[in-house]
Each structure stands twice: as C-alpha cells, then as structure tokens.
C-alpha cells in the first residue's frame, strides 16, 4: 500500500501522488488554448464561471509539474487540487455525492459543501437516471442528485447547443441528428406522448422505426446493415417483448414456439421444500433482466441478437 503523507520525512513518497502530479504543464497549457479557441460562446461563459469560482477559492494556485522531480509534502498540500469534475452525474445515486461531501469535509476540516472544493457535475437529466432495483418512480426521483440537500448549494449552468450538428459536414446527417435531438428534447420537456400514471407505454416514430406501407423491413430482411443502423429504445422488458412480437408478426412464415427448461436440477428435487417452491408454473413466469423469456417465438429469417450464453 502507498505510504501516508505524514509518514514521510522530507519528501513526498506516496506513489499515487507522484503519478498524479507527473504531467507537462506547458503541453497542457497549449492544449487548453486549442480547446478554448474552438468552443462556443455558451461554453465559454460556463468555463469562465467555473474558473472564476476556482480562482476565488482561498487563492487558486496552479499545480506544479513533477516530471522526474520530488516535491516536499508541504508544497504539494499548498497546491492541492481545488476542482473536481464528475461527468454523467444524473446516473449516480445521490448517496455517492453525499459520501464524497462527508469525506472531503473530514479531510479538509472545512464545514462547507465538499470541503470548500469546487465540484462540477456534468450531465443531462433527460437521459438515464439512477438505476434502483425494484424501485418506484418516486424512489428513483428521490435517488437523484437534485433530491439531495447538496443541490441547494449548486449553481445550474445550462448548455443548449448540440455540438454533433457542428461537427458533421454531411447535410443529410445533420438534418437527421437535428430531428432526433428535437425529439429527445420534446420527451424531456413532456411535449411528446401523453400523460400516464407511471406505467410504461410504447411510442415509436413511424418514419424512424415502424415499417411503412412499402415494407422496408421485408425488403431488407437479408441485409444486416439495415438492422445495425436501427434501434428501438424501450424502458422495460414488457415494452421490448411488445416490439419484438409486433415486428415478428410482420414477417411471413410459420411461427415455432420454443420453451425454456422448466424444472429444477435432480439434486435439488430431493428436497420436498424446493419442489413445492420451484414449481413448473412458477419457473414459467420468471422474467428478469439478463434472462430470455420462457416462451421464445421464432420464424425463418427473423433477426436474432445473441447477448450471451449463460451455459
């Protein structure tokens, strides 16, 4: 294990610290100039706001480069990092941020959020929220960072420009990305679909996913590229099953039904209790993430994605 800082005599011998400080500050400065020259005015305002917060945090000092040199521990502690960037924050449980907050307060002995450090949380709440097993909608909302008491000390900085539209030179691709981005925003703003009681519903743009009257699905059934470039985003396994059954019904041919194993191992059969609990009827109803359903319907030419082999 690396040695603690206070266990050193004159020099910092903590290898993790040495590795973290082993960079070329001049090369990083040049890289920063290139990035600054290419960002939008909106991004520049966010960048200036963050750096202003960092510079006012007890006197900001640039980290000293440590290439092939060893610095005394007191110099390192004076120039310790004051900016923490946490990307994709909305997908993390709020307990993670609260744990970091308590840890930094304990280390710095500063009774401020995150021990007085500037923490930048990046992400979009329109995308995936924390995954909480067997949780209700209210439980998931309660697990997000903006449900934490730390959110009261956060300053929200918004970015609206879609950088993918600027990076593409293909007009048709730009139009497609713009259309998809507008659709995503309309879902986040609750402008798409209808109100419901929390139950998942399937709404698929007809021109993007569901075959039209010319049946492009059937005409491209033997073209793997056609399916590789398309996807249906569904929130639950029930929605996935609904889409699969619908698309399978469009393909002509005789449907065959395959059933999964519906009995427990012979070694377990010796227990009367197991036989009563794991009945055939019960095993046929098991449907969980990572396992296929008990009833598998297939036709000739039906595309199949093999995720993994559990045997």
PDB file of C-alpha atoms in Angstrom:
ATOM      1  CA  UNK A   1       0.000   0.000   0.000  1.00  0.00           C
ATOM      2  CA  UNK A   2       1.221   3.567  -0.606  1.00  0.00           C
ATOM      3  CA  UNK A   3       2.628   5.378   2.422  1.00  0.00           C
ATOM      4  CA  UNK A   4       0.657   8.151   4.036  1.00  0.00           C
ATOM      5  CA  UNK A   5       1.895  11.693   3.564  1.00  0.00           C
ATOM      6  CA  UNK A   6       2.628  12.287   7.239  1.00  0.00           C
ATOM      7  CA  UNK A   7       4.770   9.138   7.383  1.00  0.00           C
ATOM      8  CA  UNK A   8       7.366  10.655   5.036  1.00  0.00           C
ATOM      9  CA  UNK A   9      10.350  12.538   6.347  1.00  0.00           C
ATOM     10  CA  UNK A  10      11.135  15.378   3.927  1.00  0.00           C
ATOM     11  CA  UNK A  11       9.853  14.255   0.548  1.00  0.00           C
ATOM     12  CA  UNK A  12       6.524  13.019  -0.747  1.00  0.00           C
ATOM     13  CA  UNK A  13       6.900   9.276  -1.272  1.00  0.00           C
ATOM     14  CA  UNK A  14       3.272   8.453  -1.988  1.00  0.00           C
ATOM     15  CA  UNK A  15       3.425   6.897  -5.449  1.00  0.00           C
ATOM     16  CA  UNK A  16      -0.208   7.764  -6.179  1.00  0.00           C
ATOM     17  CA  UNK A  17       0.548  11.431  -5.524  1.00  0.00           C
ATOM     18  CA  UNK A  18       3.691  11.321  -7.642  1.00  0.00           C
ATOM     19  CA  UNK A  19       1.866   9.704 -10.565  1.00  0.00           C
ATOM     20  CA  UNK A  20      -0.979  12.217 -10.333  1.00  0.00           C
ATOM     21  CA  UNK A  21       1.424  15.152 -10.496  1.00  0.00           C
ATOM     22  CA  UNK A  22       3.571  13.688 -13.279  1.00  0.00           C
ATOM     23  CA  UNK A  23       2.480  15.801 -16.245  1.00  0.00           C
ATOM     24  CA  UNK A  24       3.788  18.512 -18.565  1.00  0.00           C
ATOM     25  CA  UNK A  25       2.148  21.773 -17.524  1.00  0.00           C
ATOM     26  CA  UNK A  26       3.309  23.593 -20.666  1.00  0.00           C
ATOM     27  CA  UNK A  27       1.876  20.949 -23.003  1.00  0.00           C
ATOM     28  CA  UNK A  28      -1.416  21.074 -21.104  1.00  0.00           C
ATOM     29  CA  UNK A  29      -1.483  24.874 -21.400  1.00  0.00           C
ATOM     30  CA  UNK A  30      -1.085  24.643 -25.181  1.00  0.00           C
ATOM     31  CA  UNK A  31      -3.829  22.033 -25.349  1.00  0.00           C
ATOM     32  CA  UNK A  32      -6.104  24.304 -23.332  1.00  0.00           C
ATOM     33  CA  UNK A  33      -5.530  27.161 -25.781  1.00  0.00           C
ATOM     34  CA  UNK A  34      -6.605  24.954 -28.687  1.00  0.00           C
ATOM     35  CA  UNK A  35      -9.777  23.926 -26.893  1.00  0.00           C
ATOM     36  CA  UNK A  36     -10.644  27.489 -25.853  1.00  0.00           C
ATOM     37  CA  UNK A  37     -10.338  28.712 -29.442  1.00  0.00           C
ATOM     38  CA  UNK A  38     -12.901  26.167 -30.680  1.00  0.00           C
ATOM     39  CA  UNK A  39     -15.635  26.365 -28.028  1.00  0.00           C
ATOM     40  CA  UNK A  40     -18.897  28.269 -28.412  1.00  0.00           C
ATOM     41  CA  UNK A  41     -19.780  31.489 -26.587  1.00  0.00           C
ATOM     42  CA  UNK A  42     -22.176  29.472 -24.439  1.00  0.00           C
ATOM     43  CA  UNK A  43     -19.417  27.066 -23.419  1.00  0.00           C
ATOM     44  CA  UNK A  44     -17.035  29.967 -22.795  1.00  0.00           C
ATOM     45  CA  UNK A  45     -19.457  31.520 -20.296  1.00  0.00           C
ATOM     46  CA  UNK A  46     -19.664  28.215 -18.418  1.00  0.00           C
ATOM     47  CA  UNK A  47     -15.879  27.830 -18.484  1.00  0.00           C
ATOM     48  CA  UNK A  48     -15.340  31.367 -17.168  1.00  0.00           C
ATOM     49  CA  UNK A  49     -17.907  30.842 -14.400  1.00  0.00           C
ATOM     50  CA  UNK A  50     -16.196  27.650 -13.236  1.00  0.00           C
ATOM     51  CA  UNK A  51     -12.701  29.103 -13.348  1.00  0.00           C
ATOM     52  CA  UNK A  52     -13.896  32.213 -11.522  1.00  0.00           C
ATOM     53  CA  UNK A  53     -15.246  30.005  -8.729  1.00  0.00           C
ATOM     54  CA  UNK A  54     -11.951  28.113  -8.603  1.00  0.00           C
ATOM     55  CA  UNK A  55      -9.824  31.276  -8.518  1.00  0.00           C
ATOM     56  CA  UNK A  56     -11.808  32.717  -5.592  1.00  0.00           C
ATOM     57  CA  UNK A  57     -11.478  29.554  -3.535  1.00  0.00           C
ATOM     58  CA  UNK A  58      -8.863  30.606  -0.945  1.00  0.00           C
ATOM     59  CA  UNK A  59      -6.421  31.779  -3.625  1.00  0.00           C
ATOM     60  CA  UNK A  60      -6.007  29.451  -6.579  1.00  0.00           C
ATOM     61  CA  UNK A  61      -2.508  28.286  -7.442  1.00  0.00           C
ATOM     62  CA  UNK A  62      -1.555  26.257 -10.478  1.00  0.00           C
ATOM     63  CA  UNK A  63      -0.362  22.761  -9.757  1.00  0.00           C
ATOM     64  CA  UNK A  64       3.377  22.435 -10.078  1.00  0.00           C
ATOM     65  CA  UNK A  65       4.736  19.931 -12.625  1.00  0.00           C
ATOM     66  CA  UNK A  66       6.550  16.994 -11.120  1.00  0.00           C
ATOM     67  CA  UNK A  67       8.383  15.385 -14.011  1.00  0.00           C
ATOM     68  CA  UNK A  68      11.429  13.479 -12.721  1.00  0.00           C
ATOM     69  CA  UNK A  69      11.406  15.536  -9.522  1.00  0.00           C
ATOM     70  CA  UNK A  70      10.254  15.027  -5.956  1.00  0.00           C
ATOM     71  CA  UNK A  71       8.487  17.831  -4.087  1.00  0.00           C
ATOM     72  CA  UNK A  72       8.188  18.299  -0.381  1.00  0.00           C
ATOM     73  CA  UNK A  73       4.824  17.316   1.038  1.00  0.00           C
ATOM     74  CA  UNK A  74       4.084  20.826   2.344  1.00  0.00           C
ATOM     75  CA  UNK A  75       4.406  22.257  -1.206  1.00  0.00           C
ATOM     76  CA  UNK A  76       2.028  19.607  -2.505  1.00  0.00           C
ATOM     77  CA  UNK A  77      -0.523  20.304   0.214  1.00  0.00           C
ATOM     78  CA  UNK A  78      -0.398  24.043  -0.513  1.00  0.00           C
ATOM     79  CA  UNK A  79      -1.094  23.388  -4.202  1.00  0.00           C
ATOM     80  CA  UNK A  80      -3.654  20.631  -3.782  1.00  0.00           C
ATOM     81  CA  UNK A  81      -6.339  20.444  -6.478  1.00  0.00           C
ATOM     82  CA  UNK A  82      -9.431  22.557  -5.873  1.00  0.00           C
ATOM     83  CA  UNK A  83     -11.512  21.456  -8.849  1.00  0.00           C
ATOM     84  CA  UNK A  84     -13.290  18.100  -9.173  1.00  0.00           C
ATOM     85  CA  UNK A  85     -15.155  17.237 -12.402  1.00  0.00           C
ATOM     86  CA  UNK A  86     -17.788  14.475 -12.203  1.00  0.00           C
ATOM     87  CA  UNK A  87     -19.333  13.632 -15.584  1.00  0.00           C
ATOM     88  CA  UNK A  88     -22.686  11.852 -16.104  1.00  0.00           C
ATOM     89  CA  UNK A  89     -23.742  12.860 -12.600  1.00  0.00           C
ATOM     90  CA  UNK A  90     -27.509  12.247 -13.088  1.00  0.00           C
ATOM     91  CA  UNK A  91     -26.956   8.472 -13.398  1.00  0.00           C
ATOM     92  CA  UNK A  92     -25.314   8.258  -9.974  1.00  0.00           C
ATOM     93  CA  UNK A  93     -27.174   7.795  -6.694  1.00  0.00           C
ATOM     94  CA  UNK A  94     -27.176  10.883  -4.521  1.00  0.00           C
ATOM     95  CA  UNK A  95     -25.543   8.877  -1.731  1.00  0.00           C
ATOM     96  CA  UNK A  96     -22.332   8.841  -3.811  1.00  0.00           C
ATOM     97  CA  UNK A  97     -22.139  12.645  -3.788  1.00  0.00           C
ATOM     98  CA  UNK A  98     -23.091  12.852  -0.132  1.00  0.00           C
ATOM     99  CA  UNK A  99     -20.342  10.348   0.711  1.00  0.00           C
ATOM    100  CA  UNK A 100     -17.794  12.467  -1.180  1.00  0.00           C
ATOM    101  CA  UNK A 101     -19.089  15.563   0.612  1.00  0.00           C
ATOM    102  CA  UNK A 102     -18.612  14.000   4.060  1.00  0.00           C
ATOM    103  CA  UNK A 103     -15.186  12.635   3.109  1.00  0.00           C
ATOM    104  CA  UNK A 104     -13.850  15.996   1.913  1.00  0.00           C
ATOM    105  CA  UNK A 105     -15.269  17.787   4.946  1.00  0.00           C
ATOM    106  CA  UNK A 106     -13.494  15.277   7.174  1.00  0.00           C
ATOM    107  CA  UNK A 107     -10.193  15.634   5.315  1.00  0.00           C
ATOM    108  CA  UNK A 108     -10.147  19.423   4.994  1.00  0.00           C
ATOM    109  CA  UNK A 109     -11.890  20.253   8.298  1.00  0.00           C
ATOM    110  CA  UNK A 110     -13.862  22.859   6.355  1.00  0.00           C
ATOM    111  CA  UNK A 111     -17.599  22.911   7.182  1.00  0.00           C
ATOM    112  CA  UNK A 112     -18.622  23.749   3.615  1.00  0.00           C
ATOM    113  CA  UNK A 113     -20.080  21.565   0.831  1.00  0.00           C
ATOM    114  CA  UNK A 114     -17.351  19.237  -0.463  1.00  0.00           C
ATOM    115  CA  UNK A 115     -14.905  20.784   1.988  1.00  0.00           C
ATOM    116  CA  UNK A 116     -14.870  24.061   0.060  1.00  0.00           C
ATOM    117  CA  UNK A 117     -13.761  22.400  -3.168  1.00  0.00           C
ATOM    118  CA  UNK A 118     -15.322  23.385  -6.493  1.00  0.00           C
ATOM    119  CA  UNK A 119     -17.177  20.364  -7.884  1.00  0.00           C
ATOM    120  CA  UNK A 120     -18.533  20.402 -11.446  1.00  0.00           C
ATOM    121  CA  UNK A 121     -21.340  17.903 -12.052  1.00  0.00           C
ATOM    122  CA  UNK A 122     -21.971  17.309 -15.754  1.00  0.00           C
ATOM    123  CA  UNK A 123     -24.919  15.531 -17.308  1.00  0.00           C
ATOM    124  CA  UNK A 124     -28.466  15.728 -18.613  1.00  0.00           C
ATOM    125  CA  UNK A 125     -31.494  14.801 -16.503  1.00  0.00           C
ATOM    126  CA  UNK A 126     -33.384  14.000 -19.709  1.00  0.00           C
ATOM    127  CA  UNK A 127     -31.236  10.912 -20.070  1.00  0.00           C
ATOM    128  CA  UNK A 128     -30.887   7.870 -17.803  1.00  0.00           C
ATOM    129  CA  UNK A 129     -31.469   8.416 -14.080  1.00  0.00           C
ATOM    130  CA  UNK A 130     -30.013   6.236 -11.287  1.00  0.00           C
ATOM    131  CA  UNK A 131     -30.936   2.570 -11.579  1.00  0.00           C
ATOM    132  CA  UNK A 132     -32.607   1.481  -8.351  1.00  0.00           C
ATOM    133  CA  UNK A 133     -33.664  -2.161  -8.312  1.00  0.00           C
ATOM    134  CA  UNK A 134     -37.349  -2.823  -7.669  1.00  0.00           C
ATOM    135  CA  UNK A 135     -37.917   0.890  -7.097  1.00  0.00           C
ATOM    136  CA  UNK A 136     -40.947   3.009  -7.864  1.00  0.00           C
ATOM    137  CA  UNK A 137     -40.837   6.229  -9.842  1.00  0.00           C
ATOM    138  CA  UNK A 138     -40.772   8.197  -6.592  1.00  0.00           C
ATOM    139  CA  UNK A 139     -37.838   6.147  -5.282  1.00  0.00           C
ATOM    140  CA  UNK A 140     -35.813   6.851  -8.418  1.00  0.00           C
ATOM    141  CA  UNK A 141     -36.523  10.584  -8.281  1.00  0.00           C
ATOM    142  CA  UNK A 142     -35.549  10.578  -4.595  1.00  0.00           C
ATOM    143  CA  UNK A 143     -32.195   8.974  -5.524  1.00  0.00           C
ATOM    144  CA  UNK A 144     -31.139  11.736  -7.941  1.00  0.00           C
ATOM    145  CA  UNK A 145     -28.620  14.414  -7.021  1.00  0.00           C
ATOM    146  CA  UNK A 146     -31.186  17.214  -7.165  1.00  0.00           C
ATOM    147  CA  UNK A 147     -33.103  15.498  -4.360  1.00  0.00           C
ATOM    148  CA  UNK A 148     -30.092  15.853  -2.075  1.00  0.00           C
ATOM    149  CA  UNK A 149     -29.602  18.741   0.320  1.00  0.00           C
ATOM    150  CA  UNK A 150     -26.377  19.478  -1.578  1.00  0.00           C
ATOM    151  CA  UNK A 151     -28.468  20.672  -4.542  1.00  0.00           C
ATOM    152  CA  UNK A 152     -29.325  23.860  -2.627  1.00  0.00           C
ATOM    153  CA  UNK A 153     -25.672  24.910  -2.922  1.00  0.00           C
ATOM    154  CA  UNK A 154     -25.426  24.100  -6.648  1.00  0.00           C
ATOM    155  CA  UNK A 155     -25.416  26.714  -9.389  1.00  0.00           C
ATOM    156  CA  UNK A 156     -27.004  25.399 -12.587  1.00  0.00           C
ATOM    157  CA  UNK A 157     -25.203  26.262 -15.840  1.00  0.00           C
ATOM    158  CA  UNK A 158     -27.037  25.171 -18.978  1.00  0.00           C
ATOM    159  CA  UNK A 159     -25.726  24.280 -22.448  1.00  0.00           C
ATOM    160  CA  UNK A 160     -28.183  24.286 -25.355  1.00  0.00           C
ATOM    161  CA  UNK A 161     -26.030  23.990 -28.496  1.00  0.00           C
ATOM    162  CA  UNK A 162     -25.820  20.484 -29.994  1.00  0.00           C
ATOM    163  CA  UNK A 163     -22.124  20.007 -30.813  1.00  0.00           C
ATOM    164  CA  UNK A 164     -22.842  16.999 -33.043  1.00  0.00           C
ATOM    165  CA  UNK A 165     -24.607  19.277 -35.505  1.00  0.00           C
ATOM    166  CA  UNK A 166     -21.490  21.412 -35.832  1.00  0.00           C
ATOM    167  CA  UNK A 167     -19.057  18.504 -36.145  1.00  0.00           C
ATOM    168  CA  UNK A 168     -20.790  16.865 -39.128  1.00  0.00           C
ATOM    169  CA  UNK A 169     -20.306  18.056 -42.702  1.00  0.00           C
ATOM    170  CA  UNK A 170     -22.938  15.760 -44.238  1.00  0.00           C
ATOM    171  CA  UNK A 171     -26.185  17.774 -44.719  1.00  0.00           C
ATOM    172  CA  UNK A 172     -28.412  14.683 -44.547  1.00  0.00           C
ATOM    173  CA  UNK A 173     -26.719  13.509 -41.347  1.00  0.00           C
ATOM    174  CA  UNK A 174     -27.043  16.973 -39.797  1.00  0.00           C
ATOM    175  CA  UNK A 175     -30.767  17.017 -40.544  1.00  0.00           C
ATOM    176  CA  UNK A 176     -31.230  13.531 -39.069  1.00  0.00           C
ATOM    177  CA  UNK A 177     -29.319  14.408 -35.890  1.00  0.00           C
ATOM    178  CA  UNK A 178     -31.256  17.672 -35.562  1.00  0.00           C
ATOM    179  CA  UNK A 179     -34.546  15.817 -35.871  1.00  0.00           C
ATOM    180  CA  UNK A 180     -33.524  13.218 -33.294  1.00  0.00           C
ATOM    181  CA  UNK A 181     -32.218  15.905 -30.910  1.00  0.00           C
ATOM    182  CA  UNK A 182     -35.511  17.786 -31.160  1.00  0.00           C
ATOM    183  CA  UNK A 183     -37.414  14.564 -30.422  1.00  0.00           C
ATOM    184  CA  UNK A 184     -35.269  13.855 -27.347  1.00  0.00           C
ATOM    185  CA  UNK A 185     -35.817  17.403 -26.046  1.00  0.00           C
ATOM    186  CA  UNK A 186     -39.559  17.143 -26.614  1.00  0.00           C
ATOM    187  CA  UNK A 187     -39.631  13.994 -24.447  1.00  0.00           C
ATOM    188  CA  UNK A 188     -37.608  15.718 -21.717  1.00  0.00           C
ATOM    189  CA  UNK A 189     -39.942  18.719 -21.824  1.00  0.00           C
ATOM    190  CA  UNK A 190     -43.003  16.421 -21.621  1.00  0.00           C
ATOM    191  CA  UNK A 191     -44.198  17.669 -25.011  1.00  0.00           C
ATOM    192  CA  UNK A 192     -44.219  14.203 -26.630  1.00  0.00           C
ATOM    193  CA  UNK A 193     -46.646  11.429 -25.807  1.00  0.00           C
ATOM    194  CA  UNK A 194     -49.474  11.577 -23.295  1.00  0.00           C
ATOM    195  CA  UNK A 195     -49.716  11.735 -19.532  1.00  0.00           C
ATOM    196  CA  UNK A 196     -49.877   8.379 -17.749  1.00  0.00           C
ATOM    197  CA  UNK A 197     -49.930   7.009 -14.240  1.00  0.00           C
ATOM    198  CA  UNK A 198     -46.336   5.848 -14.323  1.00  0.00           C
ATOM    199  CA  UNK A 199     -46.896   2.724 -16.413  1.00  0.00           C
ATOM    200  CA  UNK A 200     -44.583   2.477 -19.420  1.00  0.00           C
ATOM    201  CA  UNK A 201     -46.051   2.977 -22.876  1.00  0.00           C
ATOM    202  CA  UNK A 202     -44.501   2.499 -26.288  1.00  0.00           C
ATOM    203  CA  UNK A 203     -44.436   5.370 -28.762  1.00  0.00           C
ATOM    204  CA  UNK A 204     -42.259   4.827 -31.842  1.00  0.00           C
ATOM    205  CA  UNK A 205     -41.842   7.479 -34.597  1.00  0.00           C
ATOM    206  CA  UNK A 206     -43.311   5.840 -37.683  1.00  0.00           C
ATOM    207  CA  UNK A 207     -40.755   7.242 -40.117  1.00  0.00           C
ATOM    208  CA  UNK A 208     -37.865   6.053 -37.942  1.00  0.00           C
ATOM    209  CA  UNK A 209     -38.763   2.646 -36.570  1.00  0.00           C
ATOM    210  CA  UNK A 210     -42.041   1.095 -37.670  1.00  0.00           C
ATOM    211  CA  UNK A 211     -42.087  -0.146 -41.285  1.00  0.00           C
ATOM    212  CA  UNK A 212     -44.330   1.869 -43.611  1.00  0.00           C
ATOM    213  CA  UNK A 213     -46.608   0.629 -46.383  1.00  0.00           C
ATOM    214  CA  UNK A 214     -43.668  -0.346 -48.605  1.00  0.00           C
ATOM    215  CA  UNK A 215     -42.473  -2.856 -46.011  1.00  0.00           C
ATOM    216  CA  UNK A 216     -38.760  -1.902 -45.917  1.00  0.00           C
ATOM    217  CA  UNK A 217     -38.361  -4.481 -43.153  1.00  0.00           C
ATOM    218  CA  UNK A 218     -39.228  -7.323 -45.502  1.00  0.00           C
ATOM    219  CA  UNK A 219     -37.207  -5.969 -48.402  1.00  0.00           C
ATOM    220  CA  UNK A 220     -34.115  -5.646 -46.152  1.00  0.00           C
ATOM    221  CA  UNK A 221     -34.595  -8.821 -44.140  1.00  0.00           C
ATOM    222  CA  UNK A 222     -31.333 -10.273 -45.502  1.00  0.00           C
ATOM    223  CA  UNK A 223     -29.360  -7.042 -45.143  1.00  0.00           C
ATOM    224  CA  UNK A 224     -27.558  -6.955 -41.742  1.00  0.00           C
ATOM    225  CA  UNK A 225     -26.574  -3.302 -42.215  1.00  0.00           C
ATOM    226  CA  UNK A 226     -30.245  -2.338 -42.203  1.00  0.00           C
ATOM    227  CA  UNK A 227     -30.699  -3.617 -38.647  1.00  0.00           C
ATOM    228  CA  UNK A 228     -27.301  -2.484 -37.367  1.00  0.00           C
ATOM    229  CA  UNK A 229     -28.250   1.124 -38.056  1.00  0.00           C
ATOM    230  CA  UNK A 230     -31.586   0.996 -36.225  1.00  0.00           C
ATOM    231  CA  UNK A 231     -32.670   0.569 -32.628  1.00  0.00           C
ATOM    232  CA  UNK A 232     -35.780   0.794 -30.503  1.00  0.00           C
ATOM    233  CA  UNK A 233     -35.293   2.390 -27.088  1.00  0.00           C
ATOM    234  CA  UNK A 234     -37.658   0.783 -24.589  1.00  0.00           C
ATOM    235  CA  UNK A 235     -37.857   1.387 -20.818  1.00  0.00           C
ATOM    236  CA  UNK A 236     -38.980  -2.094 -19.689  1.00  0.00           C
ATOM    237  CA  UNK A 237     -38.792  -5.735 -20.736  1.00  0.00           C
ATOM    238  CA  UNK A 238     -42.538  -5.698 -21.372  1.00  0.00           C
ATOM    239  CA  UNK A 239     -42.085  -2.974 -23.970  1.00  0.00           C
ATOM    240  CA  UNK A 240     -39.253  -4.933 -25.584  1.00  0.00           C
ATOM    241  CA  UNK A 241     -41.474  -8.010 -25.796  1.00  0.00           C
ATOM    242  CA  UNK A 242     -44.273  -5.955 -27.350  1.00  0.00           C
ATOM    243  CA  UNK A 243     -41.986  -4.548 -30.060  1.00  0.00           C
ATOM    244  CA  UNK A 244     -40.459  -7.960 -30.759  1.00  0.00           C
ATOM    245  CA  UNK A 245     -43.859  -9.609 -31.142  1.00  0.00           C
ATOM    246  CA  UNK A 246     -45.094  -6.860 -33.436  1.00  0.00           C
ATOM    247  CA  UNK A 247     -42.093  -6.946 -35.765  1.00  0.00           C
ATOM    248  CA  UNK A 248     -42.127 -10.745 -35.795  1.00  0.00           C
ATOM    249  CA  UNK A 249     -45.782 -10.687 -36.881  1.00  0.00           C
ATOM    250  CA  UNK A 250     -44.819  -8.695 -39.996  1.00  0.00           C
ATOM    251  CA  UNK A 251     -42.534 -11.449 -41.262  1.00  0.00           C
ATOM    252  CA  UNK A 252     -44.378 -14.135 -43.234  1.00  0.00           C
ATOM    253  CA  UNK A 253     -43.929 -17.790 -42.434  1.00  0.00           C
ATOM    254  CA  UNK A 254     -44.809 -20.368 -39.845  1.00  0.00           C
ATOM    255  CA  UNK A 255     -44.073 -19.464 -36.253  1.00  0.00           C
ATOM    256  CA  UNK A 256     -42.427 -22.009 -33.974  1.00  0.00           C
ATOM    257  CA  UNK A 257     -42.520 -21.898 -30.202  1.00  0.00           C
ATOM    258  CA  UNK A 258     -39.544 -22.894 -28.052  1.00  0.00           C
ATOM    259  CA  UNK A 259     -39.817 -23.269 -24.271  1.00  0.00           C
ATOM    260  CA  UNK A 260     -37.070 -22.915 -21.710  1.00  0.00           C
ATOM    261  CA  UNK A 261     -36.202 -25.572 -19.126  1.00  0.00           C
ATOM    262  CA  UNK A 262     -38.970 -25.608 -16.528  1.00  0.00           C
ATOM    263  CA  UNK A 263     -37.737 -27.993 -13.860  1.00  0.00           C
ATOM    264  CA  UNK A 264     -35.031 -27.791 -11.200  1.00  0.00           C
ATOM    265  CA  UNK A 265     -31.918 -29.964 -11.058  1.00  0.00           C
ATOM    266  CA  UNK A 266     -32.337 -33.555  -9.957  1.00  0.00           C
ATOM    267  CA  UNK A 267     -30.082 -32.960  -6.961  1.00  0.00           C
ATOM    268  CA  UNK A 268     -32.466 -30.258  -5.759  1.00  0.00           C
ATOM    269  CA  UNK A 269     -35.516 -32.454  -6.363  1.00  0.00           C
ATOM    270  CA  UNK A 270     -34.606 -34.468  -3.283  1.00  0.00           C
ATOM    271  CA  UNK A 271     -35.811 -31.597  -1.162  1.00  0.00           C
ATOM    272  CA  UNK A 272     -39.579 -31.594  -0.827  1.00  0.00           C
ATOM    273  CA  UNK A 273     -39.484 -27.934   0.127  1.00  0.00           C
ATOM    274  CA  UNK A 274     -37.688 -26.963  -3.109  1.00  0.00           C
ATOM    275  CA  UNK A 275     -40.145 -28.997  -5.161  1.00  0.00           C
ATOM    276  CA  UNK A 276     -43.041 -27.106  -3.610  1.00  0.00           C
ATOM    277  CA  UNK A 277     -41.465 -23.676  -4.084  1.00  0.00           C
ATOM    278  CA  UNK A 278     -39.965 -24.054  -7.555  1.00  0.00           C
ATOM    279  CA  UNK A 279     -42.946 -25.492  -9.339  1.00  0.00           C
ATOM    280  CA  UNK A 280     -43.197 -25.688 -13.116  1.00  0.00           C
ATOM    281  CA  UNK A 281     -45.815 -22.935 -13.127  1.00  0.00           C
ATOM    282  CA  UNK A 282     -43.533 -20.657 -11.126  1.00  0.00           C
ATOM    283  CA  UNK A 283     -40.469 -21.280 -13.301  1.00  0.00           C
ATOM    284  CA  UNK A 284     -42.508 -20.439 -16.416  1.00  0.00           C
ATOM    285  CA  UNK A 285     -43.269 -16.987 -15.023  1.00  0.00           C
ATOM    286  CA  UNK A 286     -39.670 -15.992 -14.190  1.00  0.00           C
ATOM    287  CA  UNK A 287     -38.776 -12.902 -16.229  1.00  0.00           C
ATOM    288  CA  UNK A 288     -35.802 -10.840 -15.123  1.00  0.00           C
ATOM    289  CA  UNK A 289     -33.023  -8.774 -16.623  1.00  0.00           C
ATOM    290  CA  UNK A 290     -30.373 -10.824 -18.391  1.00  0.00           C
ATOM    291  CA  UNK A 291     -32.557 -13.892 -18.969  1.00  0.00           C
ATOM    292  CA  UNK A 292     -34.715 -14.682 -22.004  1.00  0.00           C
ATOM    293  CA  UNK A 293     -38.429 -15.235 -21.522  1.00  0.00           C
ATOM    294  CA  UNK A 294     -39.823 -18.730 -21.088  1.00  0.00           C
ATOM    295  CA  UNK A 295     -41.601 -18.632 -24.455  1.00  0.00           C
ATOM    296  CA  UNK A 296     -39.377 -17.920 -27.467  1.00  0.00           C
ATOM    297  CA  UNK A 297     -41.191 -17.403 -30.771  1.00  0.00           C
ATOM    298  CA  UNK A 298     -39.115 -17.684 -33.939  1.00  0.00           C
ATOM    299  CA  UNK A 299     -39.665 -17.693 -37.676  1.00  0.00           C
ATOM    300  CA  UNK A 300     -37.386 -18.282 -40.594  1.00  0.00           C
ATOM    301  CA  UNK A 301     -35.417 -15.083 -41.385  1.00  0.00           C
ATOM    302  CA  UNK A 302     -36.171 -13.488 -38.011  1.00  0.00           C
ATOM    303  CA  UNK A 303     -33.090 -11.497 -36.869  1.00  0.00           C
ATOM    304  CA  UNK A 304     -31.712 -12.711 -33.548  1.00  0.00           C
ATOM    305  CA  UNK A 305     -29.248 -10.866 -31.322  1.00  0.00           C
ATOM    306  CA  UNK A 306     -27.257 -13.248 -29.129  1.00  0.00           C
ATOM    307  CA  UNK A 307     -26.347 -11.342 -25.995  1.00  0.00           C
ATOM    308  CA  UNK A 308     -24.605 -14.068 -24.038  1.00  0.00           C
ATOM    309  CA  UNK A 309     -24.515 -17.775 -23.427  1.00  0.00           C
ATOM    310  CA  UNK A 310     -25.169 -18.498 -19.737  1.00  0.00           C
ATOM    311  CA  UNK A 311     -24.150 -22.178 -20.047  1.00  0.00           C
TER     312      UNK A 311
END
